[in-house]
């Protein structure tokens, strides 16, 4: 599972595990691979497999697959301090101010909206300035993963320049920065949940930063946010520069796989064994199916063999 065949194995398991199980399974797999010092090769393998299996560039990593859940788990494991450093000062200022940035005229008096717009712009600029200067402090292994994602996407879609940006933003913004802006307590940036006004401000900021990351302007779905399109247009070039910069890490020192693994393998390893044990019947059926490619059958046997070996390690 944590070896070079992880990508292919993930596709096999993806068809067996339920959607609700994928998140915890991916988190346990990432923790186990980290104990073996093989998490980056594993994530490169599973993301490469998903890219190669994706037909349209616009849909890459938009679902909740084992690959997306795995990278999400790894970001949470390694980049919490990055988020606190980059987002913390502005978010704490927003918490302290407790003032409204409401732009929707159905929620706020019309005469207050220009002032709210100025405050929203100020906070958006504060956040994006911190983000755009943050590539050097992003964990190198994560940047190396983004580098590999860009390389694979450019190879798969050489004529789609937008894909090189989308493949990075789909992780660093969609699954990390913007959720942290929206719910900073969940990401340990602040100790408390926001009050109602602050929560609304964070929602508007998260929407704005996500649209900028997607290089998409606000439209008639949220007409009250169209004023923020000037902010988006003014920052598109710098957003592309940032996405390229944070993925500009072609080399990183990766520890050699360890044997035996550290004690940290026990809990995630045991959890993985329970998942695979529950999926054992389905795996056996797939291995015995005449419709299954011979390569898949061999990989399934590898999974079951790995399960036995891990169980012996734990014992």
Coordinates of N, CA, C and O in Angstrom, one line a residue, residues 1 3-15 29 40-56 59-61 65-68 71 145 148-149 151-153 155-157 167 171 295-296 299:
X1 N 0.8 -1.2 0.0 CA 0.0 0.0 0.0 C 0.8 1.3 0.0 O 0.5 2.3 -0.6
X3 N 3.9 1.5 -1.1 CA 5.0 1.3 -2.0 C 4.7 1.9 -3.4 O 3.7 2.7 -3.5
X4 N 5.5 1.6 -4.4 CA 5.3 2.2 -5.7 C 4.0 1.9 -6.4 O 3.6 2.5 -7.4
X5 N 3.3 0.8 -6.0 CA 2.0 0.4 -6.6 C 0.9 1.1 -5.9 O -0.3 0.7 -6.2
X6 N 1.1 2.0 -5.0 CA 0.0 2.7 -4.3 C -1.0 3.3 -5.1 O -2.2 3.3 -4.8
X7 N -0.6 3.9 -6.2 CA -1.6 4.5 -7.1 C -2.6 3.6 -7.7 O -3.8 3.8 -7.6
X8 N -2.1 2.5 -8.2 CA -3.0 1.5 -8.8 C -3.9 0.8 -7.7 O -5.1 0.6 -7.9
X9 N -3.3 0.6 -6.6 CA -4.0 0.0 -5.5 C -5.1 0.9 -5.0 O -6.2 0.4 -4.6
X10 N -4.9 2.2 -5.0 CA -5.9 3.1 -4.5 C -7.1 3.1 -5.4 O -8.2 3.2 -4.9
X11 N -6.9 2.9 -6.7 CA -8.1 2.9 -7.6 C -8.9 1.6 -7.4 O -10.1 1.6 -7.4
X12 N -8.2 0.5 -7.1 CA -8.9 -0.7 -6.8 C -9.7 -0.6 -5.5 O -10.9 -0.9 -5.4
X13 N -9.1 0.0 -4.4 CA -9.8 0.1 -3.2 C -10.9 1.2 -3.2 O -11.9 1.1 -2.5
X14 N -10.7 2.2 -4.1 CA -11.7 3.2 -4.2 C -13.0 2.7 -4.6 O -14.1 3.2 -4.2
X15 N -13.0 1.6 -5.5 CA -14.3 1.0 -5.9 C -14.9 0.1 -4.8 O -16.0 -0.3 -5.0
X29 N -3.8 5.9 6.1 CA -2.8 5.5 5.1 C -1.6 6.5 5.1 O -0.4 6.1 5.0
X40 N 5.5 10.7 0.6 CA 5.6 11.5 -0.7 C 5.6 10.7 -1.9 O 4.8 10.9 -2.8
X41 N 6.4 9.6 -2.0 CA 6.2 8.7 -3.1 C 4.8 8.1 -3.3 O 4.3 7.9 -4.4
X42 N 4.2 7.8 -2.1 CA 2.8 7.3 -2.2 C 1.9 8.3 -2.8 O 1.1 8.0 -3.7
X43 N 1.9 9.5 -2.3 CA 1.0 10.6 -2.8 C 1.3 10.9 -4.2 O 0.3 11.2 -5.0
X44 N 2.5 10.9 -4.6 CA 2.9 11.1 -6.1 C 2.3 10.0 -6.9 O 1.7 10.3 -8.0
X45 N 2.3 8.8 -6.4 CA 1.8 7.7 -7.2 C 0.3 7.7 -7.3 O -0.3 7.6 -8.4
X46 N -0.4 8.0 -6.2 CA -1.9 8.0 -6.2 C -2.4 9.2 -7.0 O -3.4 9.1 -7.8
X47 N -1.8 10.4 -6.9 CA -2.2 11.5 -7.7 C -1.9 11.4 -9.2 O -2.7 11.7 -10.0
X48 N -0.8 10.8 -9.5 CA -0.5 10.5 -10.9 C -1.5 9.6 -11.5 O -1.9 9.8 -12.7
X49 N -1.8 8.5 -10.8 CA -2.8 7.6 -11.3 C -4.1 8.3 -11.6 O -4.8 8.0 -12.6
X50 N -4.6 9.2 -10.7 CA -5.8 9.8 -10.9 C -5.8 10.8 -12.1 O -6.7 10.9 -12.8
X51 N -4.7 11.5 -12.2 CA -4.5 12.4 -13.4 C -4.6 11.6 -14.7 O -5.3 12.0 -15.6
X52 N -3.9 10.5 -14.7 CA -3.9 9.7 -15.9 C -5.3 9.1 -16.2 O -5.6 8.8 -17.4
X53 N -6.1 8.9 -15.2 CA -7.5 8.3 -15.4 C -8.5 9.4 -15.6 O -9.7 9.1 -15.9
X54 N -8.1 10.7 -15.5 CA -9.1 11.8 -15.7 C -9.1 12.2 -17.2 O -8.1 12.5 -17.8
X55 N -10.3 12.3 -17.7 CA -10.5 12.6 -19.2 C -10.4 14.1 -19.4 O -9.6 14.6 -20.2
X56 N -11.1 14.9 -18.6 CA -11.2 16.3 -18.8 C -10.4 17.0 -17.7 O -10.6 16.8 -16.5
X59 N -12.0 18.7 -14.5 CA -12.5 17.9 -13.4 C -11.4 17.2 -12.5 O -11.7 16.5 -11.6
X60 N -10.2 17.6 -12.7 CA -9.1 17.0 -12.0 C -9.2 17.3 -10.5 O -9.3 18.5 -10.1
X61 N -9.2 16.3 -9.6 CA -9.2 16.4 -8.2 C -10.4 17.3 -7.7 O -10.3 17.9 -6.6
X65 N -11.8 11.7 -3.8 CA -11.2 10.4 -4.1 C -10.1 10.1 -3.0 O -9.8 10.9 -2.1
X66 N -9.6 8.9 -3.0 CA -8.5 8.6 -2.1 C -7.3 9.5 -2.3 O -6.6 9.9 -1.3
X67 N -7.1 9.9 -3.5 CA -5.9 10.8 -3.8 C -6.2 12.1 -3.2 O -5.3 12.7 -2.5
X68 N -7.4 12.7 -3.4 CA -7.6 14.1 -2.8 C -7.7 14.0 -1.3 O -7.1 14.9 -0.6
X71 N -4.0 13.7 0.0 CA -3.2 14.9 0.0 C -3.8 15.9 1.1 O -3.0 16.6 1.8
X145 N 5.5 17.9 -3.8 CA 4.3 17.2 -4.3 C 3.6 18.1 -5.3 O 3.2 17.6 -6.4
X148 N 5.4 18.0 -8.7 CA 5.1 16.7 -9.4 C 3.7 16.8 -10.0 O 3.4 16.3 -11.1
X149 N 2.7 17.4 -9.3 CA 1.4 17.5 -9.8 C 1.4 18.4 -11.1 O 0.8 18.0 -12.1
X151 N 3.9 18.9 -13.1 CA 4.6 18.2 -14.2 C 3.7 17.2 -14.9 O 3.6 17.1 -16.1
X152 N 2.9 16.4 -14.1 CA 2.1 15.4 -14.6 C 0.9 16.0 -15.4 O 0.6 15.5 -16.5
X153 N 0.4 17.1 -14.9 CA -0.8 17.7 -15.7 C -0.3 18.4 -17.0 O -1.0 18.3 -18.0
X155 N 2.1 17.3 -18.7 CA 2.4 16.2 -19.7 C 1.1 15.7 -20.2 O 1.0 15.3 -21.4
X156 N 0.0 15.6 -19.4 CA -1.3 15.0 -19.8 C -2.0 16.0 -20.7 O -2.7 15.6 -21.7
X157 N -2.0 17.3 -20.4 CA -2.7 18.3 -21.1 C -1.8 19.4 -21.5 O -1.8 20.6 -21.0
X167 N -4.5 22.6 -10.9 CA -4.1 21.4 -10.1 C -3.5 21.7 -8.8 O -3.6 20.9 -7.8
X171 N -5.8 22.0 -4.4 CA -5.3 21.5 -3.1 C -5.0 22.7 -2.1 O -5.6 22.8 -1.0
X295 N -3.1 -7.7 -13.9 CA -2.2 -6.9 -13.1 C -3.0 -6.5 -11.8 O -2.4 -6.5 -10.7
X296 N -4.3 -6.3 -12.0 CA -5.1 -6.0 -10.8 C -5.2 -7.1 -9.8 O -5.1 -7.0 -8.6
X299 N -2.0 -7.3 -7.9 CA -1.9 -6.2 -6.9 C -2.8 -6.5 -5.7 O -2.5 -6.2 -4.6

